[in-house]
Tab-separated table of C-alpha atoms in Angstrom:
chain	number	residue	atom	x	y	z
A	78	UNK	CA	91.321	-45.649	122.773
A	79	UNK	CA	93.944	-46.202	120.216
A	80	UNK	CA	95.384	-42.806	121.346
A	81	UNK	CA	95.611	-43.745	124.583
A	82	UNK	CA	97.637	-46.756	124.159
A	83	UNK	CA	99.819	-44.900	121.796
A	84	UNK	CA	100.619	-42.391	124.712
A	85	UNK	CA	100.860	-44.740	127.446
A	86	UNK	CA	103.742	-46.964	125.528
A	87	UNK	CA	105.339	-43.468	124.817
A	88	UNK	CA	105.520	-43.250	128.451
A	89	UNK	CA	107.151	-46.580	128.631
A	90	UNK	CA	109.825	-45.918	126.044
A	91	UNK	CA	110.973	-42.334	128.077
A	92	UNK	CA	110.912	-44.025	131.415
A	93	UNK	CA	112.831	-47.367	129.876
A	94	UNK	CA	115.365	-44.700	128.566
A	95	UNK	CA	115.704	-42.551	131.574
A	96	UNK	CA	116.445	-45.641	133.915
A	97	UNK	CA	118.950	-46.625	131.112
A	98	UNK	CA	120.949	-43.213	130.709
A	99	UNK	CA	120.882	-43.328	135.003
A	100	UNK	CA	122.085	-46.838	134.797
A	101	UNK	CA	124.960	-46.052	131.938
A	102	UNK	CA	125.774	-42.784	134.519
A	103	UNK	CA	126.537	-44.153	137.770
A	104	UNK	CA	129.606	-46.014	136.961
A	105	UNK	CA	131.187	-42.928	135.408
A	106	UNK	CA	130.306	-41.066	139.020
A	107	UNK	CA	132.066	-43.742	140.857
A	108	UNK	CA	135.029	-43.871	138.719
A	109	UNK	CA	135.705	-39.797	138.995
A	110	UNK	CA	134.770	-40.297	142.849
A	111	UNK	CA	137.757	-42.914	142.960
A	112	UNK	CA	139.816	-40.785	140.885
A	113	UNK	CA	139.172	-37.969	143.086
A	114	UNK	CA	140.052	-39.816	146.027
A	115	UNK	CA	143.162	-40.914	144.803
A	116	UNK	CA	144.219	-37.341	143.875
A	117	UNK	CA	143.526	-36.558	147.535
A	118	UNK	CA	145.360	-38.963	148.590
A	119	UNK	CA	148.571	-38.131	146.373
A	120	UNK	CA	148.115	-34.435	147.603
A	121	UNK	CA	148.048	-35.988	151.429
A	122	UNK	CA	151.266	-37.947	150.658
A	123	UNK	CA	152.933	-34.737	149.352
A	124	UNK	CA	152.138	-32.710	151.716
A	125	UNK	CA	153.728	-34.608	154.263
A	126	UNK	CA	157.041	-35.449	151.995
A	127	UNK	CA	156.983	-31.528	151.848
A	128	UNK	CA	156.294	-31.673	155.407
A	129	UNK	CA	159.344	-33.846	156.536
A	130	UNK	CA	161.500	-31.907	153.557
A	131	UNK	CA	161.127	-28.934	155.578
A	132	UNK	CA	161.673	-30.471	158.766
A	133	UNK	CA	164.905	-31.258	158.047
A	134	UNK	CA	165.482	-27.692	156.376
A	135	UNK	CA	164.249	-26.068	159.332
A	136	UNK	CA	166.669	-28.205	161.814
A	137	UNK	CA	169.352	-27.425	160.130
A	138	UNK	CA	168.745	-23.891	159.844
A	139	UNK	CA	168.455	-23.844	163.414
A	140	UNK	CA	171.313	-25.975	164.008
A	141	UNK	CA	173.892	-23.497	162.428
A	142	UNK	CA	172.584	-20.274	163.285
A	143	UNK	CA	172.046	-21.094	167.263
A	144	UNK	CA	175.392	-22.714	167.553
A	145	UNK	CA	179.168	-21.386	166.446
A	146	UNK	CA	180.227	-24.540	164.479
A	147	UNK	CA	183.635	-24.890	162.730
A	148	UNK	CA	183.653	-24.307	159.003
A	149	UNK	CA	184.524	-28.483	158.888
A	150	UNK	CA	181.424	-29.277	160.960
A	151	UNK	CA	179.542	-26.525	158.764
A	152	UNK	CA	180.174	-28.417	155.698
A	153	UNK	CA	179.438	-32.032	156.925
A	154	UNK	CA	176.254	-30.356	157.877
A	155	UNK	CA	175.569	-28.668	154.588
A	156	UNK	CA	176.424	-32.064	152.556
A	157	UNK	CA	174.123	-34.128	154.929
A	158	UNK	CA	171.356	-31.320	154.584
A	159	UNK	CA	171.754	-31.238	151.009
A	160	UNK	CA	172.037	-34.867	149.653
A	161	UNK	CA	168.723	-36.171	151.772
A	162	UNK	CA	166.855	-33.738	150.261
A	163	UNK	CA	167.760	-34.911	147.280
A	164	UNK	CA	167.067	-38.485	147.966
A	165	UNK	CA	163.096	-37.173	149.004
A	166	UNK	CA	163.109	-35.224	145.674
A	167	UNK	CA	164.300	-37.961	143.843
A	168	UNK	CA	161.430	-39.901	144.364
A	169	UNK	CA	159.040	-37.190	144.345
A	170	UNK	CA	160.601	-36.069	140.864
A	171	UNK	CA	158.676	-39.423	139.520
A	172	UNK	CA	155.263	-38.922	140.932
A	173	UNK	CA	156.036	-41.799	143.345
A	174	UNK	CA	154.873	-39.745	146.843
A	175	UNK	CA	153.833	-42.813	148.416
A	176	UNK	CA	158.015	-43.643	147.993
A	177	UNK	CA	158.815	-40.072	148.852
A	178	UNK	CA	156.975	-40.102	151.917
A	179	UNK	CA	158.475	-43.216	153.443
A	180	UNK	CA	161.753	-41.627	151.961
A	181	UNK	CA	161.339	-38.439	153.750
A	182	UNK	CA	160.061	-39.767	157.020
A	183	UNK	CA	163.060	-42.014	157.403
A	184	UNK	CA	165.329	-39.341	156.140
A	185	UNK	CA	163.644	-37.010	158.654
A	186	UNK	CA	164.368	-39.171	161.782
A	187	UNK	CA	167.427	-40.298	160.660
A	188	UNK	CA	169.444	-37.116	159.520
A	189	UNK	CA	168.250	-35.235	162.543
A	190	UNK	CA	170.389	-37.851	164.457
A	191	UNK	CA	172.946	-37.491	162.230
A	192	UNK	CA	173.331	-33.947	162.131
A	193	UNK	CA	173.220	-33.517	165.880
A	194	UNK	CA	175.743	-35.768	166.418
A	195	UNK	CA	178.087	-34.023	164.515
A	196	UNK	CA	176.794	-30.749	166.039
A	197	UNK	CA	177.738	-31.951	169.136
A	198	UNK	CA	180.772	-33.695	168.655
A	199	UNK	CA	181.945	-30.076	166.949
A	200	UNK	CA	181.004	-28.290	170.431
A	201	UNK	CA	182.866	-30.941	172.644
A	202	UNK	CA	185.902	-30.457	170.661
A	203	UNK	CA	185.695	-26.943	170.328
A	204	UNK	CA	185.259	-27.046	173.905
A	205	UNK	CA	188.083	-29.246	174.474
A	206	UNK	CA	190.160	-27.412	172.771
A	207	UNK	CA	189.590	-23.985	174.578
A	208	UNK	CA	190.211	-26.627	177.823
A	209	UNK	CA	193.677	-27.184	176.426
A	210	UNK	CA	194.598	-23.713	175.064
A	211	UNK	CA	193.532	-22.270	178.609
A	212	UNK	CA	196.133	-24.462	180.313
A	213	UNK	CA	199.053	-23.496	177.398
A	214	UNK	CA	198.587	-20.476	178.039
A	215	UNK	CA	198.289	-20.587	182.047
A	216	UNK	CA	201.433	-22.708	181.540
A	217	UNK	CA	203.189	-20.235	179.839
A	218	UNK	CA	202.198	-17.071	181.592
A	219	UNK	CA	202.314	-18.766	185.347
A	220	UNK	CA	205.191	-21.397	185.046
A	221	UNK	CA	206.718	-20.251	188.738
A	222	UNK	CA	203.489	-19.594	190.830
A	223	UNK	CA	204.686	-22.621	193.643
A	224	UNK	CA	208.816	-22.071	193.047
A	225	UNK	CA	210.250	-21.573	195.659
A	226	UNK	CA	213.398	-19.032	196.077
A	227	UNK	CA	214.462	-20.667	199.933
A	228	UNK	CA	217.720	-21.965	198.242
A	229	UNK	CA	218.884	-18.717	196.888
A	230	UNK	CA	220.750	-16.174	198.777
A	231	UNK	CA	219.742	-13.391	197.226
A	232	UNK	CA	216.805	-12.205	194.703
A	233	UNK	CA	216.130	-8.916	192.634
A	234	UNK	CA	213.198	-7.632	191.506
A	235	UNK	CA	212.931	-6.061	188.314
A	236	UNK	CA	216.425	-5.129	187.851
A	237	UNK	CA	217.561	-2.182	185.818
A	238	UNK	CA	219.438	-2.901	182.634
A	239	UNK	CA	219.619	-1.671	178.990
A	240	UNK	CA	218.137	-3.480	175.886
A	241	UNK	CA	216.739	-2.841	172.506
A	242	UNK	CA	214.262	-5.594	172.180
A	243	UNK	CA	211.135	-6.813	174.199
A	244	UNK	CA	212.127	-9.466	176.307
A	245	UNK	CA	211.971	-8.297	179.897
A	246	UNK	CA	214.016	-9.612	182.684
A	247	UNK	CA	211.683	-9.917	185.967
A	248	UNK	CA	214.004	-11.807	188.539
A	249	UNK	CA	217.545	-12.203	189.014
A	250	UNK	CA	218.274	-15.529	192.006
A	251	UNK	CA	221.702	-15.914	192.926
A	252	UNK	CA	223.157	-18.987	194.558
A	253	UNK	CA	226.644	-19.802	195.085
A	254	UNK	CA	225.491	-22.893	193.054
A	255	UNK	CA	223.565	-20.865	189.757
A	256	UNK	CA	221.962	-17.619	188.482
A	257	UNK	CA	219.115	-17.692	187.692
A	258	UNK	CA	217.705	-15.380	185.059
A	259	UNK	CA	213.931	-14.995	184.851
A	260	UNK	CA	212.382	-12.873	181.901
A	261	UNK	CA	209.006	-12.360	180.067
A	262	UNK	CA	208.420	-12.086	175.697
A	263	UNK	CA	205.056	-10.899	174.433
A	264	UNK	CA	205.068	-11.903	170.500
A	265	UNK	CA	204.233	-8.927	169.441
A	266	UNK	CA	206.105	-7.572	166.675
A	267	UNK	CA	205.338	-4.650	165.185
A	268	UNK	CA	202.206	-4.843	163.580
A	269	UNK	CA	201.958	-8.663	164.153
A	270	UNK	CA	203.544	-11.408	166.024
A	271	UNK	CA	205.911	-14.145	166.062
A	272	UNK	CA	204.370	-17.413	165.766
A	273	UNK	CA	207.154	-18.693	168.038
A	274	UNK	CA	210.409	-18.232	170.082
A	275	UNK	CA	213.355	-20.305	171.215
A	276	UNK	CA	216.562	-19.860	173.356
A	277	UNK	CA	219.915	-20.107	171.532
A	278	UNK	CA	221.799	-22.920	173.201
A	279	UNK	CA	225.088	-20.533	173.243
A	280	UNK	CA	223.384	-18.152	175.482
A	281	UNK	CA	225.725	-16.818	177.661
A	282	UNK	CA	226.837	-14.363	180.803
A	283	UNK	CA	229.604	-11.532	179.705
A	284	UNK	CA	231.028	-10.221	182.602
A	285	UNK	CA	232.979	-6.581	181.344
A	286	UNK	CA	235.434	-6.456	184.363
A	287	UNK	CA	236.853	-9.420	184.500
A	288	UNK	CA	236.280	-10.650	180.085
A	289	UNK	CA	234.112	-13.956	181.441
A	290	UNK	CA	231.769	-15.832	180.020
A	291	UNK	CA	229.292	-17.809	181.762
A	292	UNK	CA	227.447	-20.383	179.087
A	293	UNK	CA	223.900	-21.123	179.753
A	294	UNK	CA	223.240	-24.801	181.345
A	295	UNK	CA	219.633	-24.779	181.299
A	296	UNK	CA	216.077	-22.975	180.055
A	297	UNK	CA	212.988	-23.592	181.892
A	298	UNK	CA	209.821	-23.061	180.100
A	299	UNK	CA	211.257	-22.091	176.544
A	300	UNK	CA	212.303	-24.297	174.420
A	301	UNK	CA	216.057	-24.076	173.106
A	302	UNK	CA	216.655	-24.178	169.288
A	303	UNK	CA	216.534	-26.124	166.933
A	304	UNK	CA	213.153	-26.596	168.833
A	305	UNK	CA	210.505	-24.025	169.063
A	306	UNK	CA	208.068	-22.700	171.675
A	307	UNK	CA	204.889	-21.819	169.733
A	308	UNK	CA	202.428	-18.815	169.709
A	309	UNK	CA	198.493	-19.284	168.705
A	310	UNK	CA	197.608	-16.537	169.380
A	311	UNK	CA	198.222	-12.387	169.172
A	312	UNK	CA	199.797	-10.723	172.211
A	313	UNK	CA	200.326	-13.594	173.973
A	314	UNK	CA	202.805	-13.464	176.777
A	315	UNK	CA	205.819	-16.357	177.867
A	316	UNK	CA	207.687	-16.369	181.244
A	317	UNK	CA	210.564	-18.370	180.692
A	318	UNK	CA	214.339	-18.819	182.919
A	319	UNK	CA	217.710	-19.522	182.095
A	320	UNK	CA	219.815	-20.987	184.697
A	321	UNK	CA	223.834	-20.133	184.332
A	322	UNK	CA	226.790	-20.810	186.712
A	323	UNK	CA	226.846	-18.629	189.922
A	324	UNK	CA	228.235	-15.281	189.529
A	325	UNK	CA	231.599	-14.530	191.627
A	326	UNK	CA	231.284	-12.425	194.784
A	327	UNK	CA	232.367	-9.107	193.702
A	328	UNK	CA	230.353	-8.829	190.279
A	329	UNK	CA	228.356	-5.409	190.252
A	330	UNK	CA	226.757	-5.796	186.857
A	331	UNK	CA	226.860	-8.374	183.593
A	332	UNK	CA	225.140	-8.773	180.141
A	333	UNK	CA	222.967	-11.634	178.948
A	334	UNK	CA	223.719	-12.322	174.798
A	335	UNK	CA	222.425	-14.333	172.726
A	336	UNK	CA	224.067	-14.617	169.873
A	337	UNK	CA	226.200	-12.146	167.757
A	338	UNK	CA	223.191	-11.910	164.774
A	339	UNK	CA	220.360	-11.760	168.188
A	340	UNK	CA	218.565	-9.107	169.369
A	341	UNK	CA	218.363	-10.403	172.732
A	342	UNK	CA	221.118	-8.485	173.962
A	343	UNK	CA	220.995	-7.302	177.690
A	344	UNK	CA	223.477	-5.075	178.973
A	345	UNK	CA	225.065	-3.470	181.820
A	346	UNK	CA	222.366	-5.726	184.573
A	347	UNK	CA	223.044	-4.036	188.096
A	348	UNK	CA	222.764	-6.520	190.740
A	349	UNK	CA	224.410	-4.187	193.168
C-alpha cells in the first residue's frame, strides 16, 4: 500500500513538471513566431524597394536605348537615374525598408514623370530643330522658285565662262535698268568645308573693251561681309544673286571679281 502511494505521487511530480516545462515553452514559440513574422515582413518590404529600384532602372534603360536623345538630355537622365537610387539605397543602407519602400515608391512614380518629361521635351526640340534646318536649307537652295524674270529683256542659261574656283554662275538677266548675276557655292573644300561664305561689298563688273567697272549694288540671299552666311552642314549648297548696273548695248562678254586677294574670279562671261 505504501508502494502504491509512493508511485502514484511520483506520477504527480512528472505530470506537475511536464505541464510546467510546456507552460515555460510556449512563450518562447510565440516570441520566434513574431520574430519570424517580422523577418517576413522586412523581406516583403525589400523586395518591393528592390522592386521599385528596378523599375526605375528598367525605364530608363528603355528610355535611352528606344529613343536618340542628345548627349545634354542623356546626362539629365543619367543624374536623375542615378541620384534616386541613391536616395532608396540610402535608406535601405540602415535596415529601415519600411522608409525605403515609401522612398522608392514615391521615387518610382515621381522620376518616371520626370524623366519622360525631359525625354520628350529633348524629341520636340530635336524635332524642332530639324523643322528649322529643313527651311535654311530650302531657303538657301530654292531662294528664286516664284521670281519672276517678266521685267528683264533678256535671260541666259548657264552661260559659258572661265573660273578657277567653285562658285557657278546659273543665270545671267539683263535689263536696261540692272544685271543680274545668279550663281550657286557648295562648301565643299577639299577634304572639308567652309563653315560659311560672304560677298565682298567691292564686287564688281570689268568690262575688257571698253576698261569699265560696274560696282555691285546689291546681293540677294548671301550675306555681304563683314557679315557671314553660315554652313551646318557638309556639302551643302547656296543659290545666291548679285544685282549690278545694266550692261551697255554692245557688250559681248565681262568678268565678275571679287577682290584682288579672291578666288572668285569669273572671266571672259559670253552673253552674246
Amino acid at each position: 500500500m505504501k508502494i502504491v502511494f509512493l508511485f502514484f505521487c511520483f506520477c504527480c511530480v512528472v505530470q506537475l513538471s511536464s505541464a510546467q516545462y510546456v507552460q515555460k515553452r510556449t512563450p518562447v514559440r510565440s516570441n520566434l513566431d513574431a520574430f519570424g513574422q517580422a523577418l517576413n515582413g522586412i523581406d516583403e518590404q525589400a523586395d518591393v524597394a528592390m522592386s521599385y529600384r528596378s523599375g526605375i532602372e528598367k525605364y530608363y534603360s528603355e528610355l535611352i536605348t528606344k529613343n536618340e536623345l542628345s548627349s545634354d538630355a542623356l546626362g539629365k537622365l543619367k543624374k536623375m537615374k542615378d541620384e534616386s537610387l541613391k536616395r532608396i539605397d540610402d535608406n535601405a543602407e540602415y535596415g529601415d525598408y519600411s522608409r525605403a519602400t515609401e522612398t522608392a515608391e514615391y521615387e518610382f512614380r515621381t522620376v518616371i514623370v520626370a524623366m519622360s518629361d525631359v525625354a520628350k521635351k529633348d524629341i520636340e526640340e530635336q524635332n524642332d530643330y530639324i523643322r528649322r534646318e529643313q527651311l535654311r536649307i530650302y531657303s538657301y537652295t530654292h531662294p528664286f522658285d516664284n521670281m519672276t524674270y517678266a521685267k528683264y529683256s533678256r535671260v541666259i542659261q548657264n552661260p559659258t565662262y572661265e573660273t578657277l574656283c567653285n562658285v557657278q554662275i546659273t543665270k545671267i538677266a539683263l535689263s536696261p535698268q540692272e544685271t543680274r548675276i545668279e550663281c550657286k557655292v557648295n562648301n565643299r573644300i577639299d577634304n572639308g568645308y567652309v563653315g560659311w561664305v560672304s560677298i565682298d561689298p567691292c564686287t564688281y563688273i570689268y568690262i575688257p573693251d571698253r576698261k569699265q567697272k560696274l560696282k555691285m549694288c546689291d546681293a540677294i540671299n548671301i550675306a555681304v561681309a563683314p557679315l557671314k552666311t553660315e554652313f551646318h552642314f557638309q556639302e551643302e549648297e547656296l543659290v545666291f544673286a548679285l544685282i549690278f548696273p545694266a550692261l551697255p548695248s554692245n557688250v559681248r562678254t565681262f568678268s565678275i571679281i571679287e577682290s584682288v586677294d579672291s578666288n572668285w574670279k569669273f572671266q571672259n562671261i559670253r552673253i552674246k
